[in-house]
Amino acid sequence: MGRQQAGPAVVTSPAAPLAAFHPLVAAWFREAVGEPSAPQRDGWPVIASGAHTLILAPTGTGKTLAAFLWEIDRLIAEGRETGLPNATRLVYVSPLKALSNDIQRNLDGPLAALRERFAAAGEPFPEIRVGVRTGDTTSSARARMRRKAPHVLITTPESLHILLTSERARTMFAGVRAVVIDEIHALAGSKRGAHLALTLERLEEQVRREGGALRPAGGVIAGPQRIGLSATQRPLEEIARYLGGCHAPDEQTPVDQRFRPVRIVDCGLVKKLAINVITPLAREEDDLGVTVWHKVVDVLHQLSRSARTMLVFVNNRAQAERLAARLNAEMEEELAQPYHGSLSRERREVLEASLKAGTLRVLMATSALELGIDIGSVDLVVQVQSPKRTSAALQRIGRAGHQLAATSRGVLIPTYRDDVVEIVAIAGGMLDGDVESTIVPQNALDVLAQLVVAIAAMEDRPSADLFALVRRAYPFHRLTRGAFDAVLVMLTGGGGELGADLEPRISWDRLTDRISAPRRSRMLAVTSGGTIPDRGTYAVFLPDRTRLGELDEEFVHESRVGDVFQLGSSTWRILLIEHDRVTVRPAPGAPARMPFWRGEFMARSPELGRRVGAIRRLAADPDPAAETA
């Protein structure tokens, strides 16, 4: 067992991790998966105990299945005994819409296999519904979901917020037993994570209000169980506090004793790695030459010959487009395709399937593939230029050898001298498992204002009650009543000179101390919720309204009807530019401009900066005695 905070004793024997599962489920697992991995072996007993659980394990070690399989087994048992209700039992929260669709595919397969196995054994198998609710979900699918709630709901933080701000949709959460937050490190250190933390408290309150079936007899918590998953996170204690939140505020109790207990299953950060740094800069004078990218292409071509499938990470969308086009042009074959968030969902899914099937040899990807979307077995991962964070490099290189016992093969390619130093520092951090610390932002008042409007729009309530709810979320556990009241005053249209001209979003009756909101505030909370900024993009369509992707507004402003550009390794001629979209038709063979997108470059993390500084000091004075002094 890995490290753990205060919590219940583990009652399931580690020697028989599948003993608590239905025999047919255990048999399927042994035949389809094999022996349980470390996060499964150590995680199942803790999850089965009902405790909030944080699992840290490298990419490809089965931690997602560890979180899902126990609840699937419980759904099977409940369905066989009493039948499954028209309510959601498990909520899976993903930071990416694409990851949500991927998880559904990986759930449908095991469920179909289990259904066949139960049928062959003459055993009944309940109808377990799996639903995805993201910004891509059609209105007809949303309506079906309201009529027949999925037992397993896969969603994003923003869509969960919208569901809880809908009078009809939020009733599906009455019986939620567990919430899985995947890639929790990608959320905890941002305002998006602060928004989700408070949304989780809203979910818990909804479950308590409806009196759903929460924990079995002897369970250790009264609300839905929270399960956090990540391959790169540190310090674990901080992430655990973020995951669990706090008990009801009690000013007599020290702050550090108010945190809900979370059990930590620490299976380590790093799989077996094989990392090479290959620089195309043979001589110092080559650094300023114009041939560096030709040399990068030569290196990529040589590497692709030794790999059936190769994933190449770059740091922005324009670079993915340019490098894929250059590799194809110089090799005179369709060797690579770009993959990034400005391609349509349908196009991304085609590329994922092609790489998984082995029909596409090289995929030029941005951070859109950094998280755990299933693209099958990748032989080699290449990072072109520094990703600026050790944790990002670990996530990306970890996509190679995406199985438990496989070695993750990675190649890092710098393109200029300073880049060499950063990449060497990152390689050292990866081998040491020294990832960046996650710092959870505290008291984000803009996020608080959004959630106050959303909560008040659902029902009137005393301000003291709302303040207590907010303080149960870890990012707001130190919020003062004065700061909270200031936010309320601002939302009522007050607040002195800064807030005098604001339209009231809520009402605060000081005599009864009750907060309410007009009907229009609910629509405002739904349409303006979340912390992901508007990017200023134009959608790209064919004349038949087939969506191809997105272009940066600045690129569109510099373009004219008749211009040709490249997107997704294809060339397109502009037919029409409207206020929010561009209509195009194919223009094969025509000279094309490369698109660009603004605001994509990341800053170097402080931890990486310290490693870079140490390398530079060592290079300036390699005497160990001087370095120690």
XYZ file of C-alpha atoms in Angstrom:
629
model
C 0.000 0.000 0.000
C 1.234 3.463 -0.762
C 1.199 6.408 1.591
C -2.131 7.210 3.158
C -3.713 9.764 5.410
C -6.020 9.017 8.291
C -8.846 6.767 7.186
C -10.407 3.349 7.693
C -8.478 0.120 7.839
C -8.240 -1.777 4.571
C -10.267 -4.921 4.918
C -9.685 -6.602 1.558
C -6.626 -8.853 1.372
C -3.957 -7.464 -0.968
C -3.105 -11.078 -1.855
C -6.506 -11.507 -3.505
C -7.415 -8.128 -5.021
C -10.170 -9.626 -7.214
C -11.771 -11.651 -4.410
C -14.371 -8.981 -3.652
C -15.636 -8.860 -7.273
C -18.348 -11.007 -8.829
C -16.676 -14.251 -10.035
C -17.572 -13.560 -13.662
C -16.180 -10.017 -13.450
C -12.969 -11.342 -11.891
C -12.692 -14.045 -14.579
C -13.157 -11.485 -17.354
C -10.461 -9.268 -15.848
C -7.940 -12.100 -15.576
C -8.512 -13.162 -19.187
C -8.764 -9.700 -20.767
C -6.290 -7.734 -18.641
C -4.200 -10.171 -16.626
C -2.796 -9.599 -13.192
C -3.925 -6.420 -11.423
C -1.480 -3.539 -11.628
C -0.203 -1.647 -8.591
C -2.923 1.060 -8.665
C -5.558 -1.651 -9.065
C -4.138 -3.977 -6.421
C -3.631 -1.197 -3.873
C -6.505 1.027 -4.969
C -9.430 -1.414 -4.929
C -9.355 -2.127 -1.179
C -9.313 1.610 -0.396
C -12.079 2.390 -2.905
C -14.112 -0.534 -1.564
C -13.849 0.888 1.966
C -15.751 3.986 0.831
C -12.954 6.434 1.619
C -12.097 9.393 -0.554
C -9.149 8.108 -2.590
C -6.267 9.721 -4.480
C -4.332 7.404 -6.820
C -0.960 8.408 -8.226
C 0.398 6.061 -10.902
C 2.297 6.388 -14.187
C 0.504 6.614 -17.524
C -0.663 3.240 -18.811
C -0.849 1.423 -15.468
C -4.638 1.005 -15.396
C -5.610 3.558 -12.770
C -8.743 4.582 -14.703
C -9.958 0.983 -14.778
C -9.128 0.763 -11.070
C -11.594 3.576 -10.454
C -14.283 2.263 -12.795
C -14.333 -1.487 -12.230
C -15.383 -1.444 -8.586
C -18.414 0.731 -9.345
C -19.300 -1.370 -12.395
C -19.261 -4.439 -10.171
C -21.540 -2.665 -7.697
C -23.921 -1.673 -10.496
C -24.077 -5.307 -11.619
C -24.813 -6.470 -8.065
C -27.449 -3.769 -7.489
C -29.123 -4.458 -10.841
C -29.319 -8.178 -10.168
C -30.728 -7.697 -6.672
C -33.172 -4.787 -6.924
C -32.849 -3.361 -10.430
C -31.102 -0.117 -11.326
C -32.996 3.143 -10.753
C -33.387 5.926 -13.288
C -30.547 7.862 -11.651
C -26.821 8.382 -11.982
C -24.556 6.345 -9.710
C -21.075 7.333 -10.939
C -19.913 10.713 -12.279
C -16.632 10.791 -14.188
C -15.168 14.287 -14.658
C -12.593 14.789 -17.397
C -10.678 17.984 -18.186
C -11.001 17.275 -21.933
C -14.091 16.682 -24.048
C -12.120 14.284 -26.240
C -11.029 12.317 -23.183
C -14.694 11.952 -22.198
C -15.575 10.309 -25.522
C -12.516 8.080 -25.222
C -13.544 6.871 -21.775
C -17.014 6.021 -23.056
C -15.481 3.828 -25.770
C -13.331 2.079 -23.179
C -16.343 1.495 -20.947
C -18.623 0.211 -23.688
C -16.123 -2.507 -24.612
C -15.778 -4.051 -21.138
C -19.528 -3.768 -20.539
C -20.286 -5.584 -23.806
C -17.764 -8.306 -22.953
C -19.213 -8.720 -19.458
C -22.743 -8.861 -20.860
C -21.743 -11.687 -23.191
C -19.976 -13.551 -20.399
C -22.999 -13.335 -18.092
C -25.314 -14.440 -20.910
C -23.102 -17.443 -21.680
C -23.222 -18.412 -18.008
C -27.007 -18.020 -17.922
C -26.734 -15.164 -15.441
C -28.847 -11.980 -15.636
C -27.026 -8.771 -16.516
C -28.622 -5.375 -15.897
C -28.851 -2.586 -18.459
C -26.046 -0.224 -17.419
C -26.372 3.043 -19.301
C -23.272 5.151 -20.030
C -23.779 8.754 -21.133
C -21.509 11.594 -22.212
C -22.487 15.202 -21.482
C -20.106 17.821 -22.874
C -20.337 20.899 -25.065
C -20.414 18.571 -28.103
C -23.506 16.672 -26.896
C -26.495 17.241 -29.199
C -29.760 18.664 -27.884
C -31.582 15.406 -28.680
C -29.047 13.408 -26.650
C -29.423 15.840 -23.748
C -33.216 15.405 -23.841
C -32.850 11.597 -23.799
C -30.499 11.894 -20.860
C -33.100 13.823 -18.871
C -35.693 11.114 -19.549
C -33.373 8.155 -18.946
C -30.483 9.120 -16.707
C -27.172 7.360 -17.412
C -25.920 5.219 -14.554
C -22.384 6.318 -15.464
C -22.184 9.964 -16.504
C -19.022 11.154 -18.255
C -18.709 14.917 -18.302
C -16.461 17.966 -18.013
C -16.278 20.459 -15.121
C -18.238 23.060 -17.086
C -20.999 20.672 -18.146
C -21.366 19.384 -14.584
C -21.861 22.996 -13.480
C -24.552 23.459 -16.141
C -26.362 20.264 -15.109
C -26.437 21.379 -11.472
C -27.858 24.737 -12.574
C -30.753 23.049 -14.381
C -33.896 22.366 -12.355
C -34.712 19.204 -14.292
C -31.242 17.846 -14.991
C -29.918 18.044 -11.437
C -32.479 15.524 -10.190
C -30.474 12.744 -11.893
C -27.787 13.133 -9.198
C -29.983 11.981 -6.313
C -28.289 8.590 -6.080
C -24.682 9.417 -6.943
C -22.299 7.187 -5.010
C -18.927 8.217 -6.416
C -17.222 10.958 -8.431
C -14.016 10.254 -10.367
C -11.820 13.258 -11.226
C -9.315 12.204 -13.869
C -6.028 14.029 -14.543
C -6.658 15.986 -11.361
C -3.308 17.760 -11.601
C -4.517 19.488 -14.786
C -7.328 21.108 -12.788
C -6.168 21.633 -9.211
C -3.608 24.340 -9.934
C -5.934 26.693 -11.813
C -9.103 28.721 -11.367
C -10.831 26.035 -13.392
C -10.023 23.713 -10.508
C -11.400 26.210 -7.989
C -14.630 26.282 -9.999
C -14.789 22.468 -9.997
C -14.104 22.233 -6.247
C -17.120 24.384 -5.472
C -19.182 22.485 -8.067
C -18.347 19.255 -6.220
C -19.687 20.777 -3.008
C -22.877 21.699 -4.886
C -23.115 18.097 -6.099
C -22.659 16.755 -2.585
C -25.336 19.101 -1.270
C -27.723 17.975 -4.022
C -27.163 14.315 -3.134
C -27.688 14.986 0.566
C -30.849 16.986 -0.127
C -32.355 14.226 -2.257
C -31.390 11.584 0.332
C -29.903 9.253 -2.243
C -28.290 5.899 -1.542
C -24.812 7.094 -0.682
C -22.595 4.684 1.212
C -23.093 1.108 2.309
C -23.378 0.189 5.970
C -20.080 0.907 7.657
C -19.061 3.480 5.034
C -16.807 6.214 6.276
C -18.339 9.246 4.565
C -21.849 10.592 4.192
C -21.502 12.128 0.717
C -20.439 10.797 -2.677
C -17.034 9.162 -2.617
C -14.359 11.168 -4.446
C -11.646 9.396 -6.423
C -8.806 11.429 -7.925
C -6.456 10.072 -10.600
C -3.200 11.447 -11.951
C 0.137 10.437 -13.389
C 1.967 13.615 -12.381
C 1.160 15.480 -9.201
C 3.069 16.828 -6.214
C 2.727 17.374 -3.291
C 0.172 14.625 -2.809
C -1.058 16.062 0.508
C -2.077 19.324 -1.180
C -3.882 17.499 -3.993
C -5.615 15.312 -1.395
C -6.924 18.393 0.423
C -8.168 19.790 -2.865
C -9.915 16.512 -3.681
C -11.580 15.981 -0.319
C -12.507 19.523 0.649
C -13.420 20.425 4.200
C -15.960 19.561 6.850
C -18.540 22.188 7.756
C -16.671 25.284 9.007
C -16.101 25.410 12.735
C -14.099 28.375 13.935
C -13.127 26.475 17.097
C -11.369 23.781 15.067
C -7.923 24.496 13.574
C -8.015 24.816 9.799
C -5.647 21.881 9.219
C -8.006 19.588 11.143
C -11.094 20.455 9.097
C -9.993 18.651 5.949
C -11.955 15.543 5.056
C -9.738 12.434 5.272
C -8.403 11.217 1.934
C -6.504 7.951 1.470
C -3.474 8.293 -0.815
C -2.404 5.357 -2.981
C 1.075 6.311 -4.162
C 2.372 3.995 -6.873
C 5.139 6.348 -7.957
C 5.519 8.889 -10.715
C 7.735 7.228 -13.283
C 7.609 4.068 -15.372
C 10.800 2.685 -16.855
C 12.087 5.362 -19.218
C 14.522 5.281 -22.122
C 15.285 8.897 -23.007
C 17.612 10.254 -25.675
C 18.475 13.855 -26.467
C 19.283 14.342 -30.152
C 20.407 17.761 -31.291
C 20.493 18.697 -34.980
C 22.933 21.495 -34.068
C 26.246 19.856 -34.972
C 28.240 23.067 -34.732
C 27.755 26.360 -32.954
C 27.493 28.201 -36.254
C 24.524 26.006 -37.215
C 22.487 27.577 -34.392
C 21.679 30.648 -36.465
C 21.401 28.818 -39.769
C 18.179 28.467 -41.680
C 18.610 24.713 -42.084
C 17.789 23.690 -38.531
C 14.245 22.600 -39.394
C 15.504 20.605 -42.379
C 17.777 18.783 -39.949
C 14.879 18.263 -37.523
C 12.886 16.725 -40.380
C 15.824 14.424 -41.215
C 15.982 13.289 -37.576
C 12.220 12.661 -37.484
C 12.391 10.659 -40.697
C 15.206 8.480 -39.368
C 13.327 7.906 -36.111
C 10.112 7.005 -37.936
C 11.904 4.153 -39.705
C 12.510 2.434 -36.367
C 8.952 2.838 -35.075
C 5.657 1.453 -36.310
C 3.851 4.420 -34.780
C 5.465 7.643 -33.614
C 3.912 10.533 -31.712
C 5.667 13.894 -32.133
C 4.798 16.627 -29.643
C 5.272 20.287 -30.501
C 4.367 23.347 -28.463
C 1.745 25.047 -30.638
C -0.782 24.388 -33.382
C 1.007 26.324 -36.120
C 4.153 24.287 -35.530
C 2.176 21.045 -35.807
C 0.824 22.128 -39.187
C 4.184 23.368 -40.491
C 6.260 20.417 -39.324
C 3.817 17.834 -40.687
C 3.717 19.614 -44.056
C 7.503 19.921 -44.201
C 8.057 16.255 -43.291
C 5.589 15.118 -45.970
C 7.060 17.454 -48.594
C 10.683 16.518 -48.008
C 9.997 12.796 -47.762
C 7.604 12.983 -50.757
C 5.024 10.789 -49.027
C 2.038 11.242 -46.715
C 3.928 10.252 -43.612
C 2.531 12.593 -40.940
C -0.679 14.367 -39.976
C -1.159 17.298 -37.559
C -3.395 16.934 -34.501
C -4.548 19.895 -32.412
C -7.579 21.457 -30.779
C -8.496 23.606 -33.788
C -9.330 20.564 -35.892
C -12.921 19.375 -35.808
C -13.863 16.633 -33.375
C -14.630 14.275 -36.261
C -11.200 14.871 -37.793
C -9.454 14.275 -34.455
C -11.324 11.022 -33.955
C -10.295 9.832 -37.433
C -6.650 10.581 -36.649
C -6.861 8.829 -33.274
C -8.365 5.746 -34.916
C -5.753 5.758 -37.710
C -2.849 5.913 -35.280
C -4.424 3.224 -33.105
C -4.910 0.965 -36.138
C -1.328 1.507 -37.309
C -2.319 3.034 -40.671
C -0.823 6.421 -39.683
C 2.872 6.320 -38.847
C 3.486 9.814 -37.470
C 1.149 12.184 -35.653
C 2.259 15.764 -34.969
C 0.425 16.671 -31.775
C 0.063 19.529 -29.336
C -0.903 19.292 -25.682
C -4.347 18.125 -26.870
C -2.887 14.584 -26.774
C -0.900 15.082 -23.576
C -3.653 13.669 -21.378
C -4.804 10.074 -21.497
C -6.780 9.781 -24.747
C -6.475 6.170 -25.881
C -4.505 6.032 -29.129
C -3.296 2.487 -28.694
C 0.303 1.396 -28.485
C 2.826 4.065 -29.501
C 6.386 2.852 -30.076
C 8.151 6.193 -29.718
C 7.346 9.703 -28.491
C 9.383 12.656 -29.744
C 9.332 16.116 -28.155
C 10.491 18.934 -30.423
C 11.734 21.868 -28.329
C 11.330 22.184 -24.570
C 7.782 21.676 -23.233
C 8.710 24.080 -20.381
C 7.568 21.700 -17.634
C 8.936 18.357 -16.425
C 5.409 17.121 -15.706
C 4.361 17.809 -19.308
C 7.370 15.892 -20.613
C 6.538 12.940 -18.349
C 2.923 12.923 -19.525
C 3.997 13.034 -23.155
C 6.840 10.504 -23.069
C 4.582 8.265 -20.966
C 2.311 7.837 -23.998
C 4.966 5.523 -25.471
C 4.720 1.918 -24.345
C 1.222 2.559 -22.990
C 1.160 -0.754 -21.142
C 2.092 -1.736 -17.630
C 5.400 -3.500 -18.274
C 6.508 -1.539 -21.348
C 9.388 0.910 -21.377
C 8.490 4.432 -22.452
C 10.878 5.409 -25.250
C 11.294 9.122 -25.782
C 13.498 11.451 -27.797
C 13.917 15.146 -27.014
C 15.048 17.421 -29.869
C 16.284 20.949 -29.090
C 16.467 23.465 -31.930
C 18.717 26.179 -30.446
C 21.411 26.451 -27.779
C 19.265 27.651 -24.867
C 16.773 24.945 -25.754
C 19.539 22.352 -25.220
C 20.004 23.462 -21.613
C 16.269 23.322 -20.863
C 15.869 19.890 -22.400
C 18.836 18.486 -20.469
C 17.308 19.907 -17.291
C 13.933 18.349 -18.149
C 15.509 14.961 -18.885
C 17.185 15.026 -15.463
C 13.919 15.974 -13.772
C 12.085 13.144 -15.551
C 14.590 10.539 -14.445
C 14.420 11.868 -10.875
C 10.602 12.030 -10.914
C 10.934 15.676 -9.881
C 7.708 17.194 -11.219
C 6.450 20.702 -10.556
C 4.535 21.385 -7.360
C 0.842 22.077 -7.745
C -0.309 25.216 -5.960
C -4.079 25.415 -5.520
C -5.230 29.037 -6.011
C -7.047 30.389 -2.973
C -10.033 32.745 -2.741
C -10.610 33.346 -6.464
C -13.372 35.926 -6.037
C -14.305 36.014 -9.732
C -15.006 32.281 -9.605
C -16.904 32.776 -6.352
C -19.111 35.427 -7.968
C -20.064 33.038 -10.792
C -21.013 30.239 -8.429
C -22.941 32.523 -6.048
C -25.145 33.627 -8.950
C -25.658 30.021 -10.076
C -26.544 28.810 -6.568
C -28.858 31.734 -5.845
C -30.603 31.204 -9.182
C -31.629 27.710 -8.090
C -33.126 28.620 -4.710
C -33.323 31.308 -2.042
C -31.106 30.691 0.949
C -29.567 32.469 3.961
C -26.205 34.083 3.321
C -24.696 32.215 6.291
C -25.733 28.905 4.739
C -24.193 29.871 1.402
C -20.980 31.015 3.124
C -20.691 27.643 4.876
C -21.154 25.813 1.558
C -18.433 27.878 -0.122
C -15.954 27.308 2.704
C -16.265 23.531 2.366
C -14.396 23.778 -0.969
C -10.640 23.696 -0.353
C -9.825 26.707 -2.605
C -12.131 28.789 -0.395
C -11.502 27.255 3.026
C -9.794 30.432 4.268
C -12.312 32.843 2.769
C -13.276 35.571 5.247
C -16.821 36.696 5.815
C -15.786 40.230 4.881
C -14.542 39.196 1.423
C -17.649 37.050 0.912
C -19.953 39.937 1.814
C -18.057 42.233 -0.559
C -18.769 39.821 -3.419
C -22.454 39.742 -2.456
C -22.619 43.540 -2.424
C -20.979 43.717 -5.854
C -23.461 41.195 -7.274
C -26.380 43.250 -5.973
C -25.111 46.202 -8.042
C -23.461 47.982 -5.140
C -19.832 48.255 -4.234
C -19.096 51.954 -4.593
C -17.574 53.459 -7.715
C -16.344 50.161 -9.159
C -19.707 48.404 -8.877
C -22.166 51.275 -9.076
C -23.038 50.679 -12.728
C -23.297 46.885 -12.530
C -26.651 45.303 -13.283
C -27.817 43.385 -10.187
C -27.365 39.636 -10.494
C -28.761 38.727 -7.067
C -30.867 40.247 -4.292
C -29.787 40.249 -0.657
C -32.506 40.963 1.878
C -30.590 42.164 4.936
C -33.647 41.893 7.219
C -34.133 38.175 6.615
C -30.518 37.565 5.484
C -31.776 35.694 2.410
C -30.181 35.689 -1.022
C -32.225 35.236 -4.184
C -31.772 35.812 -7.897
C -34.061 36.803 -10.782
C -34.923 34.249 -13.466
C -32.506 35.772 -15.972
C -29.570 35.034 -13.665
C -29.914 31.299 -14.246
C -29.463 31.764 -17.981
C -26.485 34.006 -17.294
C -24.938 31.377 -15.011
C -25.377 28.672 -17.652
C -24.108 30.640 -20.645
C -21.231 32.417 -18.885
C -20.026 29.782 -16.421
C -16.491 28.454 -16.212
C -13.040 29.977 -16.487
C -11.950 28.962 -20.010
C -11.553 32.272 -21.881
C -13.086 32.965 -25.263
C -10.376 32.473 -27.861
C -11.692 34.620 -30.689
C -11.863 31.938 -33.387
C -13.704 31.520 -36.673
C -15.248 28.150 -37.488
C -14.262 26.687 -40.871
C -16.991 24.973 -42.901
C -17.444 23.397 -46.307
C -20.411 24.678 -48.355
C -22.479 21.703 -47.122
C -21.863 22.878 -43.510
C -19.373 20.128 -42.702
C -17.165 21.522 -39.957
C -13.410 21.330 -40.571
C -11.989 23.195 -37.600
C -11.148 26.704 -36.389
C -8.925 29.634 -37.371
C -7.572 32.427 -35.224
C -9.498 35.670 -35.770
C -6.298 37.593 -36.478
C -5.384 35.157 -39.254
C -8.872 35.559 -40.726
C -8.613 39.353 -40.564
C -5.423 39.130 -42.640
C -7.068 36.848 -45.221
C -9.272 37.605 -48.249
C -11.746 35.644 -50.355
C -9.743 33.525 -52.782
C -6.787 33.026 -50.439
C -5.574 29.456 -49.891
C -4.447 28.130 -46.515
C -3.563 24.786 -45.004
C -5.451 23.069 -42.186
C -5.051 19.436 -41.200
C -2.548 18.704 -44.020
C -5.117 19.744 -46.632
C -5.357 22.997 -48.580
C -8.516 25.090 -48.699
C -9.622 28.107 -50.735
C -11.722 30.749 -48.984
C -15.142 31.252 -50.576
C -16.844 33.423 -47.966
C -15.905 35.194 -44.740
C -18.809 35.905 -42.370
C -18.910 37.426 -38.895
C -18.101 34.131 -37.126
C -17.259 31.581 -39.814
C -15.268 30.942 -42.977
C -16.622 28.852 -45.860
C -14.032 27.032 -47.964
C -13.627 24.433 -50.684
C -10.711 22.047 -51.303
C -7.773 23.446 -53.284
C -5.398 20.495 -53.774
C -1.964 21.397 -55.066
C -2.387 25.163 -54.744
C 0.323 27.171 -52.900
C -1.005 27.722 -49.391
C -0.349 29.935 -46.372
C 0.168 28.350 -42.978
C -2.338 29.494 -40.337
C -1.303 30.825 -36.948
C -2.933 31.000 -33.544
C -2.085 33.518 -30.844
C -1.384 32.976 -27.147
C -0.057 29.398 -27.242
C 3.420 29.690 -25.737
C 3.965 28.601 -22.139
C 6.401 30.058 -19.641
C 9.128 27.967 -18.029
C 8.142 26.589 -14.632
C 10.064 27.871 -11.567
C 11.319 24.361 -10.756
C 12.700 23.967 -14.265
C 14.257 27.432 -13.974
C 16.190 26.326 -10.897
C 17.464 23.227 -12.704
C 18.507 25.343 -15.679
C 20.326 27.727 -13.328
C 22.202 24.839 -11.710
C 23.321 23.556 -15.121
C 24.469 27.006 -16.195
C 26.438 27.492 -12.974
C 28.055 24.099 -13.430
C 28.952 24.946 -17.046
C 30.436 28.275 -15.952
C 32.493 26.719 -13.161
C 32.661 22.913 -13.306
C 34.801 22.702 -10.145
C 32.648 20.698 -7.624
C 34.314 22.435 -4.671
C 33.403 25.842 -6.061
C 29.841 24.678 -6.727
C 29.512 23.450 -3.128
C 30.911 26.681 -1.778
